[in-house]
Coordinates of C-alpha atoms and ligand atoms in Angstrom, one line a residue:
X1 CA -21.5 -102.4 -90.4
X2 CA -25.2 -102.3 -90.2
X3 CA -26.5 -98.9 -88.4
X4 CA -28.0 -100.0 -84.5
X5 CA -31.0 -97.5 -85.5
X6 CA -31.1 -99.4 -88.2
X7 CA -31.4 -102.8 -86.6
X8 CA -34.2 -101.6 -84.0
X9 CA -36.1 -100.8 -86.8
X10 CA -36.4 -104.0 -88.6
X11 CA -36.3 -105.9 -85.1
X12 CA -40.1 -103.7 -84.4
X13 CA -41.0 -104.2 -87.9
X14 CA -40.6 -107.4 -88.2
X15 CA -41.4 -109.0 -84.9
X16 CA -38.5 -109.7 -83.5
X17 CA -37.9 -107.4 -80.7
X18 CA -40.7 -104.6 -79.2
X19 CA -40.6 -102.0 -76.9
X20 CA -41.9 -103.2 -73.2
X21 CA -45.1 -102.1 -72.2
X22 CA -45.2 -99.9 -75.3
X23 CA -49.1 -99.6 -74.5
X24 CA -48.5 -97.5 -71.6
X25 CA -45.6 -95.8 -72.7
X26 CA -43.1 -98.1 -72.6
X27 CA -40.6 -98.5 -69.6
X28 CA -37.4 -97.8 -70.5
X29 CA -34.5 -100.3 -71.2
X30 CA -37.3 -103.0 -71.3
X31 CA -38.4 -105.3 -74.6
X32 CA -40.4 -107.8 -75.3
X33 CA -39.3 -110.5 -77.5
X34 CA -42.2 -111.0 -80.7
X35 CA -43.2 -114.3 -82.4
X36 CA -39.6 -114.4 -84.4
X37 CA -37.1 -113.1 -81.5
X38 CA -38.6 -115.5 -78.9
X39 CA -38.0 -118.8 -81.5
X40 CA -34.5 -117.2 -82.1
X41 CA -33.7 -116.6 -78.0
X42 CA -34.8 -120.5 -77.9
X43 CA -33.0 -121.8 -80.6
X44 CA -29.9 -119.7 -79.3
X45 CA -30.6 -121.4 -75.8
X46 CA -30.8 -124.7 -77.7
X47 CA -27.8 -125.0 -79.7
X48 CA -25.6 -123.7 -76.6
X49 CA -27.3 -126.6 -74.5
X50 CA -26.7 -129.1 -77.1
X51 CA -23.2 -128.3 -77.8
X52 CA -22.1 -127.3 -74.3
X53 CA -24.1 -129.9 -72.2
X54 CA -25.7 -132.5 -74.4
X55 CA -23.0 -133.5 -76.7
X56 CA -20.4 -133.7 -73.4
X57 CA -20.4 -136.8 -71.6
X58 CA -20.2 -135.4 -68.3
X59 CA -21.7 -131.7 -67.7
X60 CA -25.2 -131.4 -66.4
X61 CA -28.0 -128.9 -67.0
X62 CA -29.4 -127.8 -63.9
X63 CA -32.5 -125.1 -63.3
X64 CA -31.7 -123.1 -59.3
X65 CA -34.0 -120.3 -58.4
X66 CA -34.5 -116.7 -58.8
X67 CA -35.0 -115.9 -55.3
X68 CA -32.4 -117.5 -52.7
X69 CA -31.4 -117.4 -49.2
X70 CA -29.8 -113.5 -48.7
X71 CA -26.9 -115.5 -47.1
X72 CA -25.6 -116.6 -50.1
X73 CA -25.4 -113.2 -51.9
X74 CA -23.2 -112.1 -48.4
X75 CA -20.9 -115.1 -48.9
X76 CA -20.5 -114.7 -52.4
X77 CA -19.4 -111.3 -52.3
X78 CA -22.3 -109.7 -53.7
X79 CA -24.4 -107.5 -51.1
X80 CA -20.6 -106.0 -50.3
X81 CA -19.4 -105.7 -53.6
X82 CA -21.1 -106.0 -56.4
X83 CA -21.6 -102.5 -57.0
X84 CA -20.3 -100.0 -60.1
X85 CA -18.6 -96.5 -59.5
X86 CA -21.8 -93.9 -59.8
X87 CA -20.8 -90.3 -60.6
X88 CA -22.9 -87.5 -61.1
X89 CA -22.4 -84.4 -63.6
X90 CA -22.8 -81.2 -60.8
X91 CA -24.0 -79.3 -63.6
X92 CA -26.7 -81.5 -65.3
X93 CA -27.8 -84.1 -62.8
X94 CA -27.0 -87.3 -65.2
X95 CA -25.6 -90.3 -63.7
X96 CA -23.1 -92.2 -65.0
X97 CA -20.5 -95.1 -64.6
X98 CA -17.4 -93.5 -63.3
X99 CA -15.5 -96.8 -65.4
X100 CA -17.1 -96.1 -68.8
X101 CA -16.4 -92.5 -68.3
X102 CA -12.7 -92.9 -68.6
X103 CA -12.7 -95.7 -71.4
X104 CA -15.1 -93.6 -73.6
X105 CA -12.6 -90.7 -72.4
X106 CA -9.6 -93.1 -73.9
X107 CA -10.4 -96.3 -75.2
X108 CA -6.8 -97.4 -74.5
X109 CA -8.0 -97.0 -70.4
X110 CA -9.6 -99.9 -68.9
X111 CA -10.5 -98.8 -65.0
X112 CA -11.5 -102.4 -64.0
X113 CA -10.6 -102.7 -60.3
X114 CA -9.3 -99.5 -59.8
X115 CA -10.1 -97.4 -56.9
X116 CA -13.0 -94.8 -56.4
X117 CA -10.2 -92.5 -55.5
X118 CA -8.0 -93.5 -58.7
X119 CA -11.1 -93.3 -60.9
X120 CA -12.0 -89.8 -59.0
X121 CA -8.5 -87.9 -59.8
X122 CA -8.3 -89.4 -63.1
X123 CA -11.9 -87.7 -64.2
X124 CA -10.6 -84.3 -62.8
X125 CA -6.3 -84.6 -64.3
X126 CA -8.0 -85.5 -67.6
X127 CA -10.7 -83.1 -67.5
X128 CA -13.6 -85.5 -68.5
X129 CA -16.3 -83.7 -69.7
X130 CA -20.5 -84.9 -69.3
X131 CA -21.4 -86.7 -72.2
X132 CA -24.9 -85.3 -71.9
X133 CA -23.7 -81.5 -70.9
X134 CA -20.2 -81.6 -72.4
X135 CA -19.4 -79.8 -68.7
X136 CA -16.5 -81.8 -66.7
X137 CA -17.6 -80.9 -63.0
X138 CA -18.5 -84.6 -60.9
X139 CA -19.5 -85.4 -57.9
X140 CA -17.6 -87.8 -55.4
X141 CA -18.4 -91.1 -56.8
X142 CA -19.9 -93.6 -54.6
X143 CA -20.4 -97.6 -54.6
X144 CA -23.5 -98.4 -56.1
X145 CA -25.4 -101.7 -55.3
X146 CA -26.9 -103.2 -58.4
X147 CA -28.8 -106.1 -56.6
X148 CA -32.6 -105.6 -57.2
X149 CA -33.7 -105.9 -53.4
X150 CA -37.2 -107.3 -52.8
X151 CA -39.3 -108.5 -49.7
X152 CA -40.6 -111.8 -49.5
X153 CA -43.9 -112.3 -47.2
X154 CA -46.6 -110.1 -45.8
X155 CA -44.7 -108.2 -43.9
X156 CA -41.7 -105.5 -45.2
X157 CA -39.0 -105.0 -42.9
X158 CA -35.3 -105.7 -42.8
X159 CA -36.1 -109.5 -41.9
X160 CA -38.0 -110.2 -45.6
X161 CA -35.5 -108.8 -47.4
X162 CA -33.9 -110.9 -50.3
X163 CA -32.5 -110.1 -53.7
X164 CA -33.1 -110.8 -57.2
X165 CA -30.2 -113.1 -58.4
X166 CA -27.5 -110.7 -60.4
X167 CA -26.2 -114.2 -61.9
X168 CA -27.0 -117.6 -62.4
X169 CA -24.0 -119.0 -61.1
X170 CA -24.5 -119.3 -57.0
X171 CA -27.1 -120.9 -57.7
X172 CA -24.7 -123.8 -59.2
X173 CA -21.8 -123.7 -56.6
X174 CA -24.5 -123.8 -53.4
X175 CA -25.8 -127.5 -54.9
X176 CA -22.5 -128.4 -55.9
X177 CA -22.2 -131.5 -53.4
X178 CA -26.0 -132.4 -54.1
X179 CA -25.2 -132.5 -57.9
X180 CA -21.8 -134.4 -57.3
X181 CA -23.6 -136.8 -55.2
X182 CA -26.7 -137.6 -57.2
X183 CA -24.8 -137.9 -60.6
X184 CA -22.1 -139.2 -59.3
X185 CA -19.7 -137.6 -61.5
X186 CA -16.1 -137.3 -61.1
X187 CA -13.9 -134.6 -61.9
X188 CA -13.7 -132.8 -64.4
X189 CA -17.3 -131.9 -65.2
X190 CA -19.6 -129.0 -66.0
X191 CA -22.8 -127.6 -64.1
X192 CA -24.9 -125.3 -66.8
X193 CA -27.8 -123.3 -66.2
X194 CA -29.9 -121.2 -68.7
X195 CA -32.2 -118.5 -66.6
X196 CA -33.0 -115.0 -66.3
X197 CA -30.7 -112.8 -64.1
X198 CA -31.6 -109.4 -63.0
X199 CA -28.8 -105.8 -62.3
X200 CA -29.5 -102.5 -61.2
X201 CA -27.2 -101.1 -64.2
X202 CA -26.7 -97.5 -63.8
X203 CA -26.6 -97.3 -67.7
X204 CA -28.5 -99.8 -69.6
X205 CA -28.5 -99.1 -73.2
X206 CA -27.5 -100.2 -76.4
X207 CA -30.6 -101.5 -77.4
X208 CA -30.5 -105.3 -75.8
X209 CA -26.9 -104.9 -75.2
X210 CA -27.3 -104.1 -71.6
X211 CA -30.7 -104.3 -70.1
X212 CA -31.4 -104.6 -66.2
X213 CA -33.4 -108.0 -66.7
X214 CA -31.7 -110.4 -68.7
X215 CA -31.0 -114.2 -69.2
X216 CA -27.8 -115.9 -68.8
X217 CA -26.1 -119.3 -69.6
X218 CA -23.6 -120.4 -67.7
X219 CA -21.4 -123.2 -66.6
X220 CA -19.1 -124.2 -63.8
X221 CA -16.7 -126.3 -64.7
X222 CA -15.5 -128.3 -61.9
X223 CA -11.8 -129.1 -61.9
X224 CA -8.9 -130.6 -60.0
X225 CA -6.3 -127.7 -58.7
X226 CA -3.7 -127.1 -61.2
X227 CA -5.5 -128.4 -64.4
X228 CA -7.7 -125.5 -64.8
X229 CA -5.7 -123.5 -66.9
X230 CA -5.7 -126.2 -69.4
X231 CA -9.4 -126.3 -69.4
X232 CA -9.3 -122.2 -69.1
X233 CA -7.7 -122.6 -72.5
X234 CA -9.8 -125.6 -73.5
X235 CA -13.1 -123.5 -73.3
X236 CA -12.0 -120.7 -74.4
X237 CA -11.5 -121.7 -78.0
X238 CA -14.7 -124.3 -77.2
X239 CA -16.7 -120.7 -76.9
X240 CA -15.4 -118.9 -80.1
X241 CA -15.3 -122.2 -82.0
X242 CA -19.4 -122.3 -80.8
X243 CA -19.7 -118.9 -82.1
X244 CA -18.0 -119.3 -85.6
X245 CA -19.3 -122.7 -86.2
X246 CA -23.1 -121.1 -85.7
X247 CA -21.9 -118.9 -88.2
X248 CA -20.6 -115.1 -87.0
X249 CA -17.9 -113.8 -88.8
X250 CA -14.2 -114.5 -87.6
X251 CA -13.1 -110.8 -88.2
X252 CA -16.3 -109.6 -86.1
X253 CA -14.9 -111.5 -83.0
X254 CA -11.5 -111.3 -81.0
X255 CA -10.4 -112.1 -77.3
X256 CA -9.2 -109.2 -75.1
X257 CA -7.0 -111.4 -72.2
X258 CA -7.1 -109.7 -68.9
X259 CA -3.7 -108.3 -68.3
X260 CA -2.6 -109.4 -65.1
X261 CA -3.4 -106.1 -63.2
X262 CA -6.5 -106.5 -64.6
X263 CA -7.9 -109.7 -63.3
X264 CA -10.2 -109.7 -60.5
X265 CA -8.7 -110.7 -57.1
X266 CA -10.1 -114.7 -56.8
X267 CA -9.0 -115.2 -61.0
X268 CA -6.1 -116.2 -62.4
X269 CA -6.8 -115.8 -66.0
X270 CA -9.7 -114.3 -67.9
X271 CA -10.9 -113.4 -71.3
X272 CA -13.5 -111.7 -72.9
X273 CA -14.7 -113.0 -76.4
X274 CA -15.9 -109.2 -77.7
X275 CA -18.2 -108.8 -81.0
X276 CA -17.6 -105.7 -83.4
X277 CA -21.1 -103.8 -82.4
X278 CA -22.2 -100.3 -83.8
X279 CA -20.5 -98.7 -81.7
X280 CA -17.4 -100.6 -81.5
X281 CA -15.7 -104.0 -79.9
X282 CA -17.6 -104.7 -76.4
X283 CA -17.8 -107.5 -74.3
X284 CA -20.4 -110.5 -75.7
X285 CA -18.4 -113.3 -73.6
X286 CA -16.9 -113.4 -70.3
X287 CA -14.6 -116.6 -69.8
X288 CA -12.7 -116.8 -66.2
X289 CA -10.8 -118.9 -64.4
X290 CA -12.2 -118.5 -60.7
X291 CA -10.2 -121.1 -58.4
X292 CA -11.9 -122.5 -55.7
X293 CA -13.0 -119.3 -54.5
X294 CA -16.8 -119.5 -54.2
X295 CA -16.9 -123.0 -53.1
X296 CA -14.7 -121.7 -50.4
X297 CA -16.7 -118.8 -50.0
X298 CA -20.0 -120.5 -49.4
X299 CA -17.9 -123.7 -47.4
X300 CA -16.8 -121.0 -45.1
X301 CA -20.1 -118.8 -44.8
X302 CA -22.3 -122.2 -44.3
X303 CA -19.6 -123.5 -42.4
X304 CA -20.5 -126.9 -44.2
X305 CA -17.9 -128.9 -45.9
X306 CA -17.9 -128.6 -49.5
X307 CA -14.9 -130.9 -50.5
X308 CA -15.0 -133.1 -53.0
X309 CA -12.9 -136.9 -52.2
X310 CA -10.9 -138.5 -55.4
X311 CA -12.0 -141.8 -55.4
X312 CA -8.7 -142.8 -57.1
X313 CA -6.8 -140.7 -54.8
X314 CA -8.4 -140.3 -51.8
X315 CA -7.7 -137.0 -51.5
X316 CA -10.2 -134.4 -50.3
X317 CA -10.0 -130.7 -52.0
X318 CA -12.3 -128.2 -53.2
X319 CA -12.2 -128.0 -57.1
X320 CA -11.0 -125.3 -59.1
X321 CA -13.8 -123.7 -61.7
X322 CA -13.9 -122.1 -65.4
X323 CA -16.6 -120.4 -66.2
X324 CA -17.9 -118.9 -69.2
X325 CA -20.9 -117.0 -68.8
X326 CA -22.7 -115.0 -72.0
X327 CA -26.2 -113.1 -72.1
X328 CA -28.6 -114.8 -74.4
X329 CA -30.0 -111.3 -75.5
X330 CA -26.2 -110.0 -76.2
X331 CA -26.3 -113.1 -78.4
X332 CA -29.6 -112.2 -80.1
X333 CA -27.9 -108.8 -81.2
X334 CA -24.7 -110.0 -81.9
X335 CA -26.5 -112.5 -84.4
X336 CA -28.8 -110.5 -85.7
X337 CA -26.3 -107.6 -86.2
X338 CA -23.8 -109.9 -88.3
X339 CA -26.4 -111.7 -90.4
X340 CA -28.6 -108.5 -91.6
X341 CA -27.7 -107.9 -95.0
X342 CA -28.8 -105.6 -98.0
X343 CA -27.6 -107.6 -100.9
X344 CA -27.3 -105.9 -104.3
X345 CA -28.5 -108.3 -107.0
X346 CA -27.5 -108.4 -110.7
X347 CA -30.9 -107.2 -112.0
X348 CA -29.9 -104.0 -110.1
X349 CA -32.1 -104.6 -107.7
X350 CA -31.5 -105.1 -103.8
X351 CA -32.9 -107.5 -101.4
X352 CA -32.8 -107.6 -97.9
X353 CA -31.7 -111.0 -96.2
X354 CA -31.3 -112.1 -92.8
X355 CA -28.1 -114.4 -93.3
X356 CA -28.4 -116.6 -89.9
X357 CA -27.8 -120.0 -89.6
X358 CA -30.4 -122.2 -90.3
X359 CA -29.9 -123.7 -86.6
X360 CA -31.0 -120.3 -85.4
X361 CA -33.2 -119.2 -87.6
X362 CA -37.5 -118.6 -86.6
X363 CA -38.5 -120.7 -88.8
X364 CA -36.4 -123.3 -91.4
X365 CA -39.3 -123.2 -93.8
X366 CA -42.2 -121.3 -95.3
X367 CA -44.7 -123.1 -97.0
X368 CA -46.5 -121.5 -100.1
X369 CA -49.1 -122.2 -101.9
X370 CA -48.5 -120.6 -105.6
X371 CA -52.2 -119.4 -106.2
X372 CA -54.1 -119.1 -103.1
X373 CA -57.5 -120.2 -104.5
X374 CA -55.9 -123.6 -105.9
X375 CA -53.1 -124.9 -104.4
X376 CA -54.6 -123.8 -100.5
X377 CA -55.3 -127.3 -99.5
X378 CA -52.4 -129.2 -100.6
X379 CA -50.5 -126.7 -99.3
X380 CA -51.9 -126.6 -95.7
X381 CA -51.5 -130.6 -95.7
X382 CA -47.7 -129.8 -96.8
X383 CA -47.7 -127.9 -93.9
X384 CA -49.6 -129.7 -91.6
X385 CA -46.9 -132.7 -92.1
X386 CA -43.5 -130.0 -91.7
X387 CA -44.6 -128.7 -89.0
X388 CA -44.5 -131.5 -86.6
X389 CA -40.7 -132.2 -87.6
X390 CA -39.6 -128.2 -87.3
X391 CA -40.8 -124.9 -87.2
X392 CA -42.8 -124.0 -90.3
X393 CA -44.7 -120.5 -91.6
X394 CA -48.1 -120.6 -94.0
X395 CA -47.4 -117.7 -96.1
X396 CA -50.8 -117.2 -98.7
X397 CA -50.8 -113.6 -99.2
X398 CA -49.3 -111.6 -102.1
X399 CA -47.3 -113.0 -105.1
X400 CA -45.0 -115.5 -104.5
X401 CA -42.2 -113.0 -105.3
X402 CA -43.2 -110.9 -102.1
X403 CA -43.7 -113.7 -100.4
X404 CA -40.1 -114.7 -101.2
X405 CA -38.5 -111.4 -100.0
X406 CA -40.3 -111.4 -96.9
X407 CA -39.2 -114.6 -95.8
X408 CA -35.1 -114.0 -96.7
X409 CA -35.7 -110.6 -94.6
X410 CA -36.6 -112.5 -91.6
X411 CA -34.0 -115.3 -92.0
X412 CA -36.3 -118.4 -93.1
X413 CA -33.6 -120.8 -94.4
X414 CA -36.2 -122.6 -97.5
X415 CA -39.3 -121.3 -99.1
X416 CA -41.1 -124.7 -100.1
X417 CA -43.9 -123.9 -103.1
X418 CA -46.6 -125.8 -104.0
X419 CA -47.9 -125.1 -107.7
X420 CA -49.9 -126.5 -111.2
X421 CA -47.6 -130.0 -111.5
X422 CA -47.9 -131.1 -107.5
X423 CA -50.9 -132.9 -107.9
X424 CA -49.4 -134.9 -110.7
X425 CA -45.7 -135.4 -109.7
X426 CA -45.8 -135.4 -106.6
X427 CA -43.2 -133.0 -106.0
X428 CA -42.9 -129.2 -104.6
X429 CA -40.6 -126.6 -105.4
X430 CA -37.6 -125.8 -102.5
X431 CA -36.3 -122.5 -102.7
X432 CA -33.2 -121.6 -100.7
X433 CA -32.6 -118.2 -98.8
X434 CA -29.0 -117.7 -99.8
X435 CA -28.5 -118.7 -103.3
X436 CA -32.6 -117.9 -104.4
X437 CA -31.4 -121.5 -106.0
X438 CA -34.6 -123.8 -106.5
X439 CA -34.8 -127.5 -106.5
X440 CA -37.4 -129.4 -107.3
X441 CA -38.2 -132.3 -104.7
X442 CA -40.5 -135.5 -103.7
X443 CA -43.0 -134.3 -101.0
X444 CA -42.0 -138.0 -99.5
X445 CA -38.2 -137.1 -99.3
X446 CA -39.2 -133.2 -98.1
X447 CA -39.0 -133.9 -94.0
X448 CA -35.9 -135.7 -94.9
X449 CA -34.4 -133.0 -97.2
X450 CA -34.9 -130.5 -94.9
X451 CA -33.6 -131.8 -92.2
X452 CA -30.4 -132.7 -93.4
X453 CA -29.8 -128.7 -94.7
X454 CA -30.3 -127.6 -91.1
X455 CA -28.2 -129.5 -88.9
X456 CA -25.9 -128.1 -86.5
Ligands
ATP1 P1 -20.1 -105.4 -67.6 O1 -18.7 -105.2 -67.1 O2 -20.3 -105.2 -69.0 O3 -21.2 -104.8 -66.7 P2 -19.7 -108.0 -66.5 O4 -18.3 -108.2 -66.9 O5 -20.1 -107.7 -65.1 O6 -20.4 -107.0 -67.5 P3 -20.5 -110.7 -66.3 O7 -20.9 -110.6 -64.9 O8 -19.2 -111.4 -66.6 O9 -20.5 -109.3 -67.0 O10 -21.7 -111.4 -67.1 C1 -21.5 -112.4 -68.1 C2 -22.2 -112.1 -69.3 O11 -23.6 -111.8 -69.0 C3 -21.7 -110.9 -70.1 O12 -20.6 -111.2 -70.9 C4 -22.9 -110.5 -70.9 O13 -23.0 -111.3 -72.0 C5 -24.0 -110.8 -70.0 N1 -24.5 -109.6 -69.3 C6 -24.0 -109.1 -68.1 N2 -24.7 -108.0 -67.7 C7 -25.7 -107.8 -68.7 C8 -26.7 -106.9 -68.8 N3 -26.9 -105.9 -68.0 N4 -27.5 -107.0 -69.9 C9 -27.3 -108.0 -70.8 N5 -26.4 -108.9 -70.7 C10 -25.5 -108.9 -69.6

C-alpha cells in the first residue's frame, strides 16, 4: 500500500493537488486542485453522470443552490441535529470527535448514534488516552453544529442568517414535485446532483479525505413503499460495480452493512462501500435506504402536500428513497491511491506509473515530436487535430525516453510519436502506458484508434 506522505508528494509535484492559499501560508485542510487533479475531479464527475444518469432512462440531473431558505435545514433535521460529539483533552486543549475517539480506541467499536452520555462513560471506563498528549482526562462533550452559518444582506442579525448546505440532497427532495411535474416521470426514478457541500468538521484530515469544503454526488431515488429494499440492494452492487468497472481493485473495497442498532432512526438499511486507505478501511460510499422521511419532513414543515398520485393506481403516497451519496475528492484519493504504482522492470530499472483508467485519466494522449527542431510542426498539427476529439498534452522537451516516464507517472493512457518516416508513411508511433507496447498507426485512423482504447 502506497505511503499517504507519499501520495501528497507526487499529488504537489506533479500538479494534481496543492496546498490552498499556499502563498499566504496556506489555510489549513484546504487544496487546490492543479491542471491534472481538476481534469481527473471532472472526468470522475463525468463517468458517474454518464453511468448513473445518462445511460438510465429515467433519472434526472438536476443543479439546486448553495444557499437556501434556513427553513429547510430546521425541517430536515439539520440546525437540531447535525452536529458530532466534541471533546476536549483538560490537559492539552485539542479537540476531538468523541466517536472516533473510541473506534481508534477499538476498532471493533462503532459509537454511531450512541449517547453523549454513553460516549462520555465509555472514554473514562476505558481510560482513553489524548492522541496528541497521551493524557486521558476530557471534558463533558457537547453537540457540536457543523453547518457553516452565514448572513445574507447588508445587515447581520439573527434575521439574515442562513447556512451553507452540509449536503446536496434537500436541495433534491424540496423540488421533488416540480421535478415530477415537469418530467413527468413515474415511479421509480432518480434525482442526481453533482455540487459542492460545505461541514464544520471538528477533524478534517487525511489529506482530501475529509475537508470542510467539499463536492458531492448524489441521488434520490424515488420509489413506491415496499420496493425500496430491492432497489437498496439494486444500487448497492450498481455503486461497487461503478467502482470496479472504472478499475479499483476488488480486494481494496468491501461493504460494512449497518447492523441494525446501528442505523439511523428514519433508515431501514444502510451500507457503506469502504476503500483500504493508508491508514486503514474508512468510509468512501454511503448508501441508505431513507423511507419517506424527508419528504415527510419538508411536507410537514411547508405544510404543502408533497404526494405523489399513481396514475395506474390512483393512489396518493409519498415515495420511499435510496440514496447513495460519495465525495468526489474521497474518490480522487481513493483512485489515485490504488493506481500509483512503482513498477520494477526487467532491465532492473523501476518506473513510476499512474495505473488509472483511461476514462479518468488527465489526459488520454501526449503528443511528441521525436526531435524538436524537425518533427515540431507535424507534430503540433497532430495535435491540433487530437485535441478537439479528447484531452491531449504537447510534450517537446527532453528525450523521448523522459518524456515517456513522465507521462506514465501522471497516468496518460498513449504517448503518440511523430519521427523520420511520418512524412513519408503517413503514419505515427502509439505508445501505451501499461505494456510500454508500441504500434505503429495511420494518422487518418489515429482519432479513431484512440477512441476506441478509452471507452467506458
Ligand atoms: P462521516 O461519518 O465520515 O463524517 P457521513 O457518514 O456523515 O461521514 P455522509 O453524510 O453519508 O457522510 O456523506 C456522504 C459522502 O460524502 C461520504 O461517504 C463521503 O464520501 C463524502 N463526505 C462526507 N463528509 C465529507 C468531508 N468532510 N470531506 C470529504 N468528503 C466527505
Amino acid at each position: 500500500m502506497v505511503k499517504l506522505d507519499d501520495l501528497v508528494q507526487f499529488a504537489k509535484t506533479t500538479g494534481y493537488i496543492f496546498q490552498g492559499s499556499e502563498l499566504y501560508g496556506g489555510l489549513a485542510n484546504t487544496y487546490d486542485y492543479g491542471p491534472l487533479g481538476s481534469k481527473l475531479k471532472r472526468n470522475i464527475k463525468e463517468a458517474w453522470i454518464k453511468k448513473f444518469q445518462k445511460e438510465t432512462p429515467y433519472n434526472v440531473l438536476v443543479d439546486t443552490s448553495i444557499l437556501l431558505n434556513p427553513e429547510v435545514w430546521v425541517a430536515s433535521g439539520h440546525v437540531g441535529g447535525f452536529s458530532d460529539p466534541l471533546t476536549e483533552c483538560k490537559n492539552c486543549n485539542q479537540r476531538f470527535r468523541a466517536d472516533q475517539l473510541i473506534t481508534q480506541h477499538d476498532s471493533q467499536v462503532n459509537a454511531d448514534g450512541w449517547s453523549l452520555e454513553k460516549m462520555s462513560s465509555y472514554l473514562a471506563e476505558h481510560k482513553v488516552t489524548c492522541p496528541n498528549c497521551g493524557q486521558s482526562n476530557w471534558l463533558p462533550i457537547k453537540k457540536f453544529n457543523m453547518m457553516f452559518e452565514t448572513h445574507q444582506g447588508v445587515v447581520m442579525d439573527s434575521a439574515s442568517k442562513i447556512y451553507l448546505r452540509p449536503e446536496t440532497a434537500q436541495g433534491i427532495f424540496i423540488n421533488f414535485k416540480q421535478i415530477q411535474r415537469t418530467t413527468r416521470n413515474r415511479l421509480p426514478f432518480g434525482v442526481c446532483q453533482v455540487g459542492k457541500s460545505f461541514r464544520n468538521e471538528i477533524t478534517p484530515g487525511n489529506f482530501i479525505f475529509r475537508t470542510r469544503e467539499f463536492e458531492q454526488m448524489e441521488m434520490e431515488f424515488f420509489c413506491k413503499p415496499g420496493t425500496e429494499l430491492e432497489w437498496f440492494k439494486y444500487w448497492k452492487s450498481f455503486c461497487m460495480d461503478w467502482l470496479v468497472n472504472l478499475g479499483m481493485k476488488k480486494d481494496h473495497l468491501r461493504f460494512d452493512d449497518h447492523r441494525l442498532e446501528e442505523l439511523s432512526h428514519y433508515s431501514n438499511a444502510t451500507t457503506d462501500i469502504q476503500f483500504e486507505f493508508p491508514w486503514g478501511f474508512d468510509e468512501l460510499w454511503g448508501i441508505a435506504s431513507r423511507t419517506d422521511y424527508d419528504l415527510r419532513a419538508h411536507q410537514n414543515h411547508a405544510a404543502q402536500n408533497l404526494e405523489y398520485l399513481d396514475p395506474q393506481t390512483n393512489e396518493k403516497f409519498l415515495p420511499y428513497v435510496v440514496e447513495p451519496a460519495v465525495g468526489v475528492e474521497r474518490l480522487v484519493l481513493a483512485f489515485l491511491l490504488d493506481a500509483y504504482e512503482t513498477e520494477a522492470l526487467d532491465d532492473g530499472t523501476t518506473r513510476q506509473v499512474l495505473r488509472i483508467h483511461p476514462a479518468l485519466a488527465p489526459y488520454k494522449v501526449a503528443v511528441l515530436p521525436l526531435v524538436k527542431k524537425l518533427h515540431k510542426e507535424q507534430a503540433e498539427a497532430i495535435y491540433m487535430m487530437l485535441s478537439k476529439h479528447v484531452d491531449a498534452v504537447f510534450d517537446e522537451t527532453q528525450s523521448i525516453g523522459k518524456r515517456y516516464r513522465r507521462q506514465d507517472s501522471i497516468g496518460t493512457y498513449l504517448c503518440v510519436t511523430i519521427d523520420h518516416d511520418t512524412e513519408e508513411t503517413e503514419t505515427v508511433t502509439v505508445r501505451h502506458r501499461d505494456t510500454m507496447a508500441q504500434d505503429r498507426v495511420k494518422i487518418k485512423d489515429l482519432v479513431s484508434y484512440i477512441e476506441e482504447r478509452i471507452q467506458y
